[in-house]
Amino acid sequence: MLACLLASAGLGFRFTGLLLPGLSLLLLAAAAVIGRSTARPRLYAGASAFLLMTLFSELGILLSYALAAKAGPLWDGALAHADRRLGFDWPAVFLASDHSPVLLWIGAVAYHSLPLQMIVCIVALSGTARFRTLGITISAAILSGFATILLSGLMPAMGNVFDPARFSHLWPSVAWMERGMIAGLRDGSWRTLDLTQLWGIVTFPSYHATLPIILAWGQRDIPRLRILAPLWAGLTILATPLFGGHYGVDVLVGMGLAPLALAITSSPAWHRLGELALPSVSGKPAPATSTALGWTALPPRAHRRHDPATSRTESVRLVPHPADEPSYPTRKRANGGE
């Protein structure tokens, strides 16, 4: 938030469409509060993850606009030169793609499904109580996202654009559609931002190459998704140059950011930062159930449950998935059994 405010200072941005994003944040925050107060760790973890990603999306995009408005000379020449050195022949790729309309549709669906991929990942991880994996995944997504935004501010570019009018089946890439907005941000003519119509304008590195890998990593232990997620991530990355207007070097560097972000957010040092950021009521660090996000997956709270078949009342604790949190306490009954 502070970085966004500092970067936007003096630019004269005007904001419209505040109602829908604000309402979404309020609903997600309410769901997280309900999940925590009613001891529903899956609801709490899922709502918190959605809340954090929504906040990141709004603030991150605004930050990217502010940095683009203050950015220096464009790096398109250097990025295109790097692509040629790496052997990328984009005119040939565009021409071959134009002759494969079915593959183009598959790539378009994959590229534009990135928000859906995030939703599936959060629902799957929170629904199966893989709280630690969810924390690492969301932390890595946010950390790498801010890294791509800051790098794009240092190395601004219009993107690997092509004129869709020259082709029969290729349609405009995101970079082609945003070139007027980027030019307006740079010359000061674009200053009204509709918060319901925000688009990411990051060229180097490509976040569409980073995020699918992180999401696929998060779903690596979930049946069915462990195969589907990496396949869909691969399609998304392959489609990124065409539909996002990215250079090859954008994609390669974006892919490299994913394991780096996961390594950082999986480290003990990052976990300790999360514990320090979430002290308990007594002022001590958060319990061992805290995730890399800095929020906990709720210390298990006991529920009284009566079984009419046996006439016994037992105390049940909700626990994360055993494969994800092997040290987490297991269920215990009131009679002392395991």
mmCIF file of C-alpha atoms in Angstrom:
data_model
loop_
_atom_site.group_PDB
_atom_site.id
_atom_site.type_symbol
_atom_site.label_atom_id
_atom_site.label_comp_id
_atom_site.label_asym_id
_atom_site.label_seq_id
_atom_site.Cartn_x
_atom_site.Cartn_y
_atom_site.Cartn_z
ATOM 1 C CA MET A 1 0.000 0.000 0.000
ATOM 2 C CA LEU A 2 2.793 2.422 0.944
ATOM 3 C CA ALA A 3 4.722 1.672 -2.258
ATOM 4 C CA CYS A 4 1.590 2.275 -4.297
ATOM 5 C CA LEU A 5 0.911 5.607 -2.604
ATOM 6 C CA LEU A 6 4.498 6.785 -2.982
ATOM 7 C CA ALA A 7 4.668 5.800 -6.643
ATOM 8 C CA SER A 8 1.326 7.501 -7.393
ATOM 9 C CA ALA A 9 2.190 10.739 -5.588
ATOM 10 C CA GLY A 10 1.959 13.781 -7.818
ATOM 11 C CA LEU A 11 0.615 11.895 -10.844
ATOM 12 C CA GLY A 12 -2.959 13.187 -10.514
ATOM 13 C CA PHE A 13 -4.693 9.819 -10.936
ATOM 14 C CA ARG A 14 -8.492 9.845 -10.674
ATOM 15 C CA PHE A 15 -10.261 6.636 -9.680
ATOM 16 C CA THR A 16 -13.702 5.403 -10.685
ATOM 17 C CA GLY A 17 -15.531 2.112 -10.151
ATOM 18 C CA LEU A 18 -14.682 1.875 -6.444
ATOM 19 C CA LEU A 19 -17.904 0.141 -5.377
ATOM 20 C CA LEU A 20 -17.392 -3.351 -6.819
ATOM 21 C CA PRO A 21 -13.761 -3.860 -5.670
ATOM 22 C CA GLY A 22 -14.586 -2.427 -2.249
ATOM 23 C CA LEU A 23 -17.611 -4.697 -1.849
ATOM 24 C CA SER A 24 -15.561 -7.730 -2.888
ATOM 25 C CA LEU A 25 -12.915 -6.970 -0.274
ATOM 26 C CA LEU A 26 -15.543 -6.471 2.425
ATOM 27 C CA LEU A 27 -17.244 -9.780 1.621
ATOM 28 C CA LEU A 28 -13.958 -11.678 1.656
ATOM 29 C CA ALA A 29 -12.928 -10.043 4.932
ATOM 30 C CA ALA A 30 -16.321 -10.936 6.443
ATOM 31 C CA ALA A 31 -15.937 -14.553 5.304
ATOM 32 C CA ALA A 32 -12.485 -14.722 6.922
ATOM 33 C CA VAL A 33 -13.847 -13.300 10.192
ATOM 34 C CA ILE A 34 -16.738 -15.759 10.168
ATOM 35 C CA GLY A 35 -14.390 -18.644 9.462
ATOM 36 C CA ARG A 36 -12.119 -17.680 12.331
ATOM 37 C CA SER A 37 -14.857 -16.922 14.862
ATOM 38 C CA THR A 38 -16.763 -20.140 14.108
ATOM 39 C CA ALA A 39 -13.642 -22.352 13.999
ATOM 40 C CA ARG A 40 -13.919 -23.200 10.310
ATOM 41 C CA PRO A 41 -10.285 -23.314 9.255
ATOM 42 C CA ARG A 42 -11.010 -24.165 5.633
ATOM 43 C CA LEU A 43 -13.299 -21.153 5.240
ATOM 44 C CA TYR A 44 -10.837 -18.917 7.076
ATOM 45 C CA ALA A 45 -7.836 -20.033 5.023
ATOM 46 C CA GLY A 46 -9.658 -19.857 1.682
ATOM 47 C CA ALA A 47 -11.228 -16.459 2.342
ATOM 48 C CA SER A 48 -7.925 -15.051 3.625
ATOM 49 C CA ALA A 49 -6.092 -16.285 0.543
ATOM 50 C CA PHE A 50 -8.690 -14.779 -1.793
ATOM 51 C CA LEU A 51 -8.583 -11.526 0.188
ATOM 52 C CA LEU A 52 -4.799 -11.284 -0.080
ATOM 53 C CA MET A 53 -4.766 -12.073 -3.811
ATOM 54 C CA THR A 54 -7.530 -9.540 -4.468
ATOM 55 C CA LEU A 55 -5.650 -6.860 -2.548
ATOM 56 C CA PHE A 56 -2.459 -7.711 -4.390
ATOM 57 C CA SER A 57 -4.224 -7.582 -7.758
ATOM 58 C CA GLU A 58 -5.720 -4.152 -7.132
ATOM 59 C CA LEU A 59 -2.655 -2.570 -5.518
ATOM 60 C CA GLY A 60 -0.183 -4.320 -7.797
ATOM 61 C CA ILE A 61 -1.887 -3.138 -10.962
ATOM 62 C CA LEU A 62 -2.135 0.407 -9.627
ATOM 63 C CA LEU A 63 1.566 0.269 -8.758
ATOM 64 C CA SER A 64 2.405 -0.936 -12.270
ATOM 65 C CA TYR A 65 0.446 2.000 -13.741
ATOM 66 C CA ALA A 66 2.252 4.473 -11.496
ATOM 67 C CA LEU A 67 5.656 3.039 -12.390
ATOM 68 C CA ALA A 68 4.782 3.068 -16.085
ATOM 69 C CA ALA A 69 3.858 6.759 -15.780
ATOM 70 C CA LYS A 70 7.291 7.519 -14.316
ATOM 71 C CA ALA A 71 9.322 5.058 -16.390
ATOM 72 C CA GLY A 72 12.308 5.989 -18.512
ATOM 73 C CA PRO A 73 13.246 4.924 -22.049
ATOM 74 C CA LEU A 74 11.658 1.783 -23.481
ATOM 75 C CA TRP A 75 13.627 -1.445 -23.567
ATOM 76 C CA ASP A 76 11.911 -3.038 -26.568
ATOM 77 C CA GLY A 77 15.018 -2.846 -28.726
ATOM 78 C CA ALA A 78 17.168 -4.623 -26.150
ATOM 79 C CA LEU A 79 14.520 -7.279 -25.467
ATOM 80 C CA ALA A 80 13.969 -7.932 -29.177
ATOM 81 C CA HIS A 81 17.735 -8.199 -29.661
ATOM 82 C CA ALA A 82 17.944 -10.725 -26.817
ATOM 83 C CA ASP A 83 15.201 -12.763 -28.487
ATOM 84 C CA ARG A 84 17.100 -12.854 -31.764
ATOM 85 C CA ARG A 85 20.237 -13.974 -29.965
ATOM 86 C CA LEU A 86 18.208 -16.771 -28.354
ATOM 87 C CA GLY A 87 16.839 -17.882 -31.733
ATOM 88 C CA PHE A 88 13.226 -16.709 -31.455
ATOM 89 C CA ASP A 89 11.797 -16.061 -34.931
ATOM 90 C CA TRP A 90 8.517 -14.368 -34.076
ATOM 91 C CA PRO A 91 7.324 -13.565 -37.626
ATOM 92 C CA ALA A 92 7.546 -17.285 -38.420
ATOM 93 C CA VAL A 93 5.767 -18.192 -35.166
ATOM 94 C CA PHE A 94 2.956 -15.714 -35.855
ATOM 95 C CA LEU A 95 2.501 -17.039 -39.394
ATOM 96 C CA ALA A 96 2.447 -20.688 -38.297
ATOM 97 C CA SER A 97 -0.004 -19.914 -35.499
ATOM 98 C CA ASP A 98 -2.313 -18.117 -37.911
ATOM 99 C CA HIS A 99 -2.663 -21.385 -39.831
ATOM 100 C CA SER A 100 -3.712 -23.327 -36.686
ATOM 101 C CA PRO A 101 -7.023 -21.827 -35.513
ATOM 102 C CA VAL A 102 -7.904 -24.760 -33.244
ATOM 103 C CA LEU A 103 -4.604 -24.511 -31.393
ATOM 104 C CA LEU A 104 -5.089 -20.770 -31.172
ATOM 105 C CA TRP A 105 -8.410 -21.238 -29.387
ATOM 106 C CA ILE A 106 -6.868 -23.698 -26.946
ATOM 107 C CA GLY A 107 -4.034 -21.259 -26.246
ATOM 108 C CA ALA A 108 -6.436 -18.360 -25.814
ATOM 109 C CA VAL A 109 -8.516 -20.276 -23.275
ATOM 110 C CA ALA A 110 -5.383 -21.289 -21.375
ATOM 111 C CA TYR A 111 -3.915 -17.779 -21.346
ATOM 112 C CA HIS A 112 -7.096 -16.065 -20.180
ATOM 113 C CA SER A 113 -7.862 -18.769 -17.597
ATOM 114 C CA LEU A 114 -5.140 -17.654 -15.178
ATOM 115 C CA PRO A 115 -7.646 -16.169 -12.666
ATOM 116 C CA LEU A 116 -9.604 -19.442 -12.838
ATOM 117 C CA GLN A 117 -6.401 -21.390 -12.199
ATOM 118 C CA MET A 118 -5.849 -19.309 -9.067
ATOM 119 C CA ILE A 119 -9.425 -19.927 -7.884
ATOM 120 C CA VAL A 120 -9.109 -23.686 -8.398
ATOM 121 C CA CYS A 121 -5.800 -23.767 -6.526
ATOM 122 C CA ILE A 122 -7.098 -21.838 -3.507
ATOM 123 C CA VAL A 123 -10.314 -23.856 -3.302
ATOM 124 C CA ALA A 124 -8.467 -27.154 -3.671
ATOM 125 C CA LEU A 125 -5.793 -26.368 -1.067
ATOM 126 C CA SER A 126 -8.142 -24.830 1.494
ATOM 127 C CA GLY A 127 -10.778 -27.503 0.918
ATOM 128 C CA THR A 128 -8.272 -30.298 1.567
ATOM 129 C CA ALA A 129 -6.782 -28.458 4.571
ATOM 130 C CA ARG A 130 -3.345 -28.068 3.015
ATOM 131 C CA PHE A 131 -2.859 -24.806 4.842
ATOM 132 C CA ARG A 132 0.923 -24.630 4.813
ATOM 133 C CA THR A 133 1.076 -25.313 1.080
ATOM 134 C CA LEU A 134 -1.608 -22.689 0.517
ATOM 135 C CA GLY A 135 0.396 -20.154 2.526
ATOM 136 C CA ILE A 136 3.582 -20.814 0.571
ATOM 137 C CA THR A 137 1.741 -20.690 -2.753
ATOM 138 C CA ILE A 138 -0.009 -17.380 -2.085
ATOM 139 C CA SER A 139 3.134 -15.846 -0.588
ATOM 140 C CA ALA A 140 5.171 -16.882 -3.631
ATOM 141 C CA ALA A 141 2.481 -15.554 -5.975
ATOM 142 C CA ILE A 142 2.471 -12.151 -4.273
ATOM 143 C CA LEU A 143 6.252 -11.942 -3.861
ATOM 144 C CA SER A 144 6.941 -12.825 -7.497
ATOM 145 C CA GLY A 145 4.129 -10.529 -8.631
ATOM 146 C CA PHE A 146 5.654 -7.517 -6.948
ATOM 147 C CA ALA A 147 9.055 -8.535 -8.342
ATOM 148 C CA THR A 148 7.707 -8.518 -11.919
ATOM 149 C CA ILE A 149 6.037 -5.135 -11.347
ATOM 150 C CA LEU A 150 9.201 -3.533 -9.948
ATOM 151 C CA LEU A 151 11.387 -4.991 -12.698
ATOM 152 C CA SER A 152 8.965 -3.785 -15.358
ATOM 153 C CA GLY A 153 9.225 -0.304 -13.873
ATOM 154 C CA LEU A 154 13.002 -0.442 -14.277
ATOM 155 C CA MET A 155 12.818 -1.978 -17.773
ATOM 156 C CA PRO A 156 9.590 -0.663 -19.366
ATOM 157 C CA ALA A 157 8.515 -1.927 -22.768
ATOM 158 C CA MET A 158 5.524 -1.807 -25.103
ATOM 159 C CA GLY A 159 5.737 -5.535 -25.744
ATOM 160 C CA ASN A 160 6.262 -7.919 -28.642
ATOM 161 C CA VAL A 161 3.335 -6.494 -30.586
ATOM 162 C CA PHE A 162 2.106 -7.494 -34.040
ATOM 163 C CA ASP A 163 -0.639 -6.002 -36.205
ATOM 164 C CA PRO A 164 -3.554 -8.486 -36.145
ATOM 165 C CA ALA A 165 -4.924 -6.996 -39.373
ATOM 166 C CA ARG A 166 -2.144 -8.784 -41.242
ATOM 167 C CA PHE A 167 -3.442 -12.204 -40.185
ATOM 168 C CA SER A 168 -6.602 -14.213 -40.685
ATOM 169 C CA HIS A 169 -7.014 -15.911 -37.294
ATOM 170 C CA LEU A 170 -4.667 -14.174 -34.870
ATOM 171 C CA TRP A 171 -6.503 -11.609 -32.781
ATOM 172 C CA PRO A 172 -5.043 -8.624 -30.906
ATOM 173 C CA SER A 173 -2.726 -9.445 -28.031
ATOM 174 C CA VAL A 174 -3.049 -7.723 -24.675
ATOM 175 C CA ALA A 175 0.064 -5.683 -25.466
ATOM 176 C CA TRP A 176 -1.467 -4.500 -28.752
ATOM 177 C CA MET A 177 -4.684 -3.402 -27.029
ATOM 178 C CA GLU A 178 -2.807 -1.622 -24.221
ATOM 179 C CA ARG A 179 -0.269 0.274 -26.290
ATOM 180 C CA GLY A 180 -2.399 3.438 -26.299
ATOM 181 C CA MET A 181 -2.880 3.309 -22.536
ATOM 182 C CA ILE A 182 0.838 2.818 -21.894
ATOM 183 C CA ALA A 183 1.635 5.758 -24.173
ATOM 184 C CA GLY A 184 -0.978 7.835 -22.318
ATOM 185 C CA LEU A 185 0.468 6.931 -18.937
ATOM 186 C CA ARG A 186 3.911 7.956 -20.132
ATOM 187 C CA ASP A 187 2.874 11.306 -21.665
ATOM 188 C CA GLY A 188 0.337 12.185 -18.933
ATOM 189 C CA SER A 189 -2.826 11.989 -21.059
ATOM 190 C CA TRP A 190 -4.164 8.857 -19.301
ATOM 191 C CA ARG A 191 -4.969 9.634 -15.683
ATOM 192 C CA THR A 192 -8.491 8.255 -15.064
ATOM 193 C CA LEU A 193 -8.401 4.670 -13.806
ATOM 194 C CA ASP A 194 -11.521 2.517 -13.612
ATOM 195 C CA LEU A 195 -10.908 -0.038 -10.857
ATOM 196 C CA THR A 196 -13.295 -2.489 -12.534
ATOM 197 C CA GLN A 197 -11.318 -2.352 -15.808
ATOM 198 C CA LEU A 198 -7.719 -2.695 -14.649
ATOM 199 C CA TRP A 199 -5.244 -4.678 -16.739
ATOM 200 C CA GLY A 200 -1.723 -5.665 -15.881
ATOM 201 C CA ILE A 201 0.787 -3.880 -18.092
ATOM 202 C CA VAL A 202 3.920 -5.778 -17.111
ATOM 203 C CA THR A 203 6.071 -6.824 -20.073
ATOM 204 C CA PHE A 204 9.393 -7.921 -18.588
ATOM 205 C CA PRO A 205 9.274 -10.370 -16.884
ATOM 206 C CA SER A 206 6.029 -12.164 -17.710
ATOM 207 C CA TYR A 207 3.818 -12.883 -14.691
ATOM 208 C CA HIS A 208 1.802 -15.231 -16.917
ATOM 209 C CA ALA A 209 4.931 -17.382 -17.032
ATOM 210 C CA THR A 210 5.556 -17.199 -13.274
ATOM 211 C CA LEU A 211 2.160 -17.734 -11.689
ATOM 212 C CA PRO A 212 1.107 -20.972 -13.483
ATOM 213 C CA ILE A 213 4.266 -22.713 -12.243
ATOM 214 C CA ILE A 214 3.610 -21.616 -8.660
ATOM 215 C CA LEU A 215 -0.010 -22.772 -8.856
ATOM 216 C CA ALA A 216 0.998 -26.118 -10.343
ATOM 217 C CA TRP A 217 3.522 -26.575 -7.519
ATOM 218 C CA GLY A 218 0.792 -25.919 -4.975
ATOM 219 C CA GLN A 219 -1.416 -28.636 -6.454
ATOM 220 C CA ARG A 220 1.313 -31.235 -6.841
ATOM 221 C CA ASP A 221 -0.125 -33.552 -4.154
ATOM 222 C CA ILE A 222 -3.805 -33.273 -5.075
ATOM 223 C CA PRO A 223 -5.224 -36.224 -7.068
ATOM 224 C CA ARG A 224 -6.095 -35.411 -10.682
ATOM 225 C CA LEU A 225 -4.889 -31.820 -10.313
ATOM 226 C CA ARG A 226 -1.291 -32.993 -9.929
ATOM 227 C CA ILE A 227 -1.440 -33.933 -13.626
ATOM 228 C CA LEU A 228 -3.925 -31.390 -14.953
ATOM 229 C CA ALA A 229 -2.360 -28.323 -13.280
ATOM 230 C CA PRO A 230 1.145 -28.629 -14.810
ATOM 231 C CA LEU A 231 -0.285 -29.476 -18.243
ATOM 232 C CA TRP A 232 -2.528 -26.411 -18.155
ATOM 233 C CA ALA A 233 0.338 -24.319 -16.815
ATOM 234 C CA GLY A 234 2.471 -25.403 -19.771
ATOM 235 C CA LEU A 235 -0.245 -24.414 -22.235
ATOM 236 C CA THR A 236 -0.597 -21.037 -20.528
ATOM 237 C CA ILE A 237 3.120 -20.348 -20.774
ATOM 238 C CA LEU A 238 3.297 -21.416 -24.415
ATOM 239 C CA ALA A 239 0.372 -19.129 -25.249
ATOM 240 C CA THR A 240 1.817 -16.126 -23.392
ATOM 241 C CA PRO A 241 3.920 -14.628 -26.246
ATOM 242 C CA LEU A 242 0.952 -14.710 -28.641
ATOM 243 C CA PHE A 243 -1.861 -13.539 -26.409
ATOM 244 C CA GLY A 244 0.117 -11.426 -23.962
ATOM 245 C CA GLY A 245 2.468 -9.858 -26.476
ATOM 246 C CA HIS A 246 5.575 -10.965 -24.585
ATOM 247 C CA TYR A 247 9.097 -11.477 -25.786
ATOM 248 C CA GLY A 248 10.706 -14.857 -25.322
ATOM 249 C CA VAL A 249 13.101 -13.448 -22.748
ATOM 250 C CA ASP A 250 10.097 -12.156 -20.771
ATOM 251 C CA VAL A 251 8.774 -15.698 -20.513
ATOM 252 C CA LEU A 252 12.118 -17.274 -19.654
ATOM 253 C CA VAL A 253 12.862 -14.820 -16.858
ATOM 254 C CA GLY A 254 9.283 -15.120 -15.609
ATOM 255 C CA MET A 255 9.648 -18.889 -15.414
ATOM 256 C CA GLY A 256 12.874 -18.463 -13.465
ATOM 257 C CA LEU A 257 11.168 -16.274 -10.872
ATOM 258 C CA ALA A 258 8.772 -19.062 -9.854
ATOM 259 C CA PRO A 259 11.256 -21.484 -8.230
ATOM 260 C CA LEU A 260 13.099 -18.544 -6.663
ATOM 261 C CA ALA A 261 9.899 -17.227 -5.055
ATOM 262 C CA LEU A 262 8.930 -20.710 -3.866
ATOM 263 C CA ALA A 263 12.385 -21.263 -2.366
ATOM 264 C CA ILE A 264 12.179 -17.979 -0.450
ATOM 265 C CA THR A 265 8.644 -18.485 0.863
ATOM 266 C CA SER A 266 9.371 -22.106 1.829
ATOM 267 C CA SER A 267 12.430 -21.148 3.863
ATOM 268 C CA PRO A 268 12.520 -21.190 7.691
ATOM 269 C CA ALA A 269 13.501 -17.512 7.684
ATOM 270 C CA TRP A 270 10.337 -16.551 5.799
ATOM 271 C CA HIS A 271 8.277 -18.707 8.157
ATOM 272 C CA ARG A 272 9.810 -16.953 11.155
ATOM 273 C CA LEU A 273 8.886 -13.595 9.622
ATOM 274 C CA GLY A 274 5.302 -14.809 9.424
ATOM 275 C CA GLU A 275 5.358 -15.796 13.077
ATOM 276 C CA LEU A 276 6.742 -12.398 14.091
ATOM 277 C CA ALA A 277 4.092 -10.647 12.019
ATOM 278 C CA LEU A 278 1.320 -12.480 13.856
ATOM 279 C CA PRO A 279 1.921 -12.358 17.626
ATOM 280 C CA SER A 280 -0.538 -13.978 19.948
ATOM 281 C CA VAL A 281 -2.638 -12.105 22.474
ATOM 282 C CA SER A 282 0.087 -12.586 25.047
ATOM 283 C CA GLY A 283 2.668 -11.044 22.732
ATOM 284 C CA LYS A 284 4.416 -14.352 22.011
ATOM 285 C CA PRO A 285 4.986 -15.573 18.454
ATOM 286 C CA ALA A 286 2.137 -17.303 16.662
ATOM 287 C CA PRO A 287 1.799 -21.077 17.131
ATOM 288 C CA ALA A 288 3.428 -23.619 14.875
ATOM 289 C CA THR A 289 0.316 -23.759 12.739
ATOM 290 C CA SER A 290 1.111 -20.374 11.222
ATOM 291 C CA THR A 291 1.687 -20.395 7.497
ATOM 292 C CA ALA A 292 4.125 -18.551 5.286
ATOM 293 C CA LEU A 293 1.419 -15.951 4.740
ATOM 294 C CA GLY A 294 1.643 -14.618 8.244
ATOM 295 C CA TRP A 295 -1.848 -15.833 9.118
ATOM 296 C CA THR A 296 -2.656 -19.059 10.913
ATOM 297 C CA ALA A 297 -4.767 -21.902 9.745
ATOM 298 C CA LEU A 298 -6.560 -21.557 13.080
ATOM 299 C CA PRO A 299 -5.290 -23.439 16.092
ATOM 300 C CA PRO A 300 -7.723 -26.341 16.369
ATOM 301 C CA ARG A 301 -10.738 -25.647 18.535
ATOM 302 C CA ALA A 302 -12.709 -28.454 20.085
ATOM 303 C CA HIS A 303 -16.314 -29.116 19.117
ATOM 304 C CA ARG A 304 -18.733 -31.192 21.179
ATOM 305 C CA ARG A 305 -20.460 -33.811 19.056
ATOM 306 C CA HIS A 306 -23.044 -36.322 20.282
ATOM 307 C CA ASP A 307 -23.291 -39.732 18.598
ATOM 308 C CA PRO A 308 -26.849 -41.103 19.113
ATOM 309 C CA ALA A 309 -25.795 -44.611 18.043
ATOM 310 C CA THR A 310 -23.352 -44.986 20.942
ATOM 311 C CA SER A 311 -24.811 -42.351 23.303
ATOM 312 C CA ARG A 312 -21.340 -40.863 23.608
ATOM 313 C CA THR A 313 -20.266 -37.252 23.351
ATOM 314 C CA GLU A 314 -16.863 -36.635 21.836
ATOM 315 C CA SER A 315 -14.661 -33.609 21.387
ATOM 316 C CA VAL A 316 -13.427 -33.262 17.804
ATOM 317 C CA ARG A 317 -10.660 -31.003 16.526
ATOM 318 C CA LEU A 318 -10.378 -29.876 12.944
ATOM 319 C CA VAL A 319 -6.909 -30.578 11.562
ATOM 320 C CA PRO A 320 -5.057 -29.845 8.343
ATOM 321 C CA HIS A 321 -4.320 -32.516 5.794
ATOM 322 C CA PRO A 322 -1.863 -34.979 7.400
ATOM 323 C CA ALA A 323 0.434 -34.953 4.400
ATOM 324 C CA ASP A 324 0.695 -31.185 4.578
ATOM 325 C CA GLU A 325 1.097 -30.734 8.332
ATOM 326 C CA PRO A 326 2.541 -33.981 9.711
ATOM 327 C CA SER A 327 3.286 -32.439 13.095
ATOM 328 C CA TYR A 328 -0.234 -31.131 13.627
ATOM 329 C CA PRO A 329 -2.205 -32.741 16.525
ATOM 330 C CA THR A 330 -4.481 -35.566 15.484
ATOM 331 C CA ARG A 331 -8.110 -35.962 16.454
ATOM 332 C CA LYS A 332 -8.695 -36.832 20.082
ATOM 333 C CA ARG A 333 -11.843 -38.042 21.736
ATOM 334 C CA ALA A 334 -13.111 -37.051 25.108
ATOM 335 C CA ASN A 335 -12.446 -40.522 26.519
ATOM 336 C CA GLY A 336 -8.729 -40.185 25.759
ATOM 337 C CA GLY A 337 -8.629 -42.452 22.719
ATOM 338 C CA GLU A 338 -6.761 -41.659 19.532
#
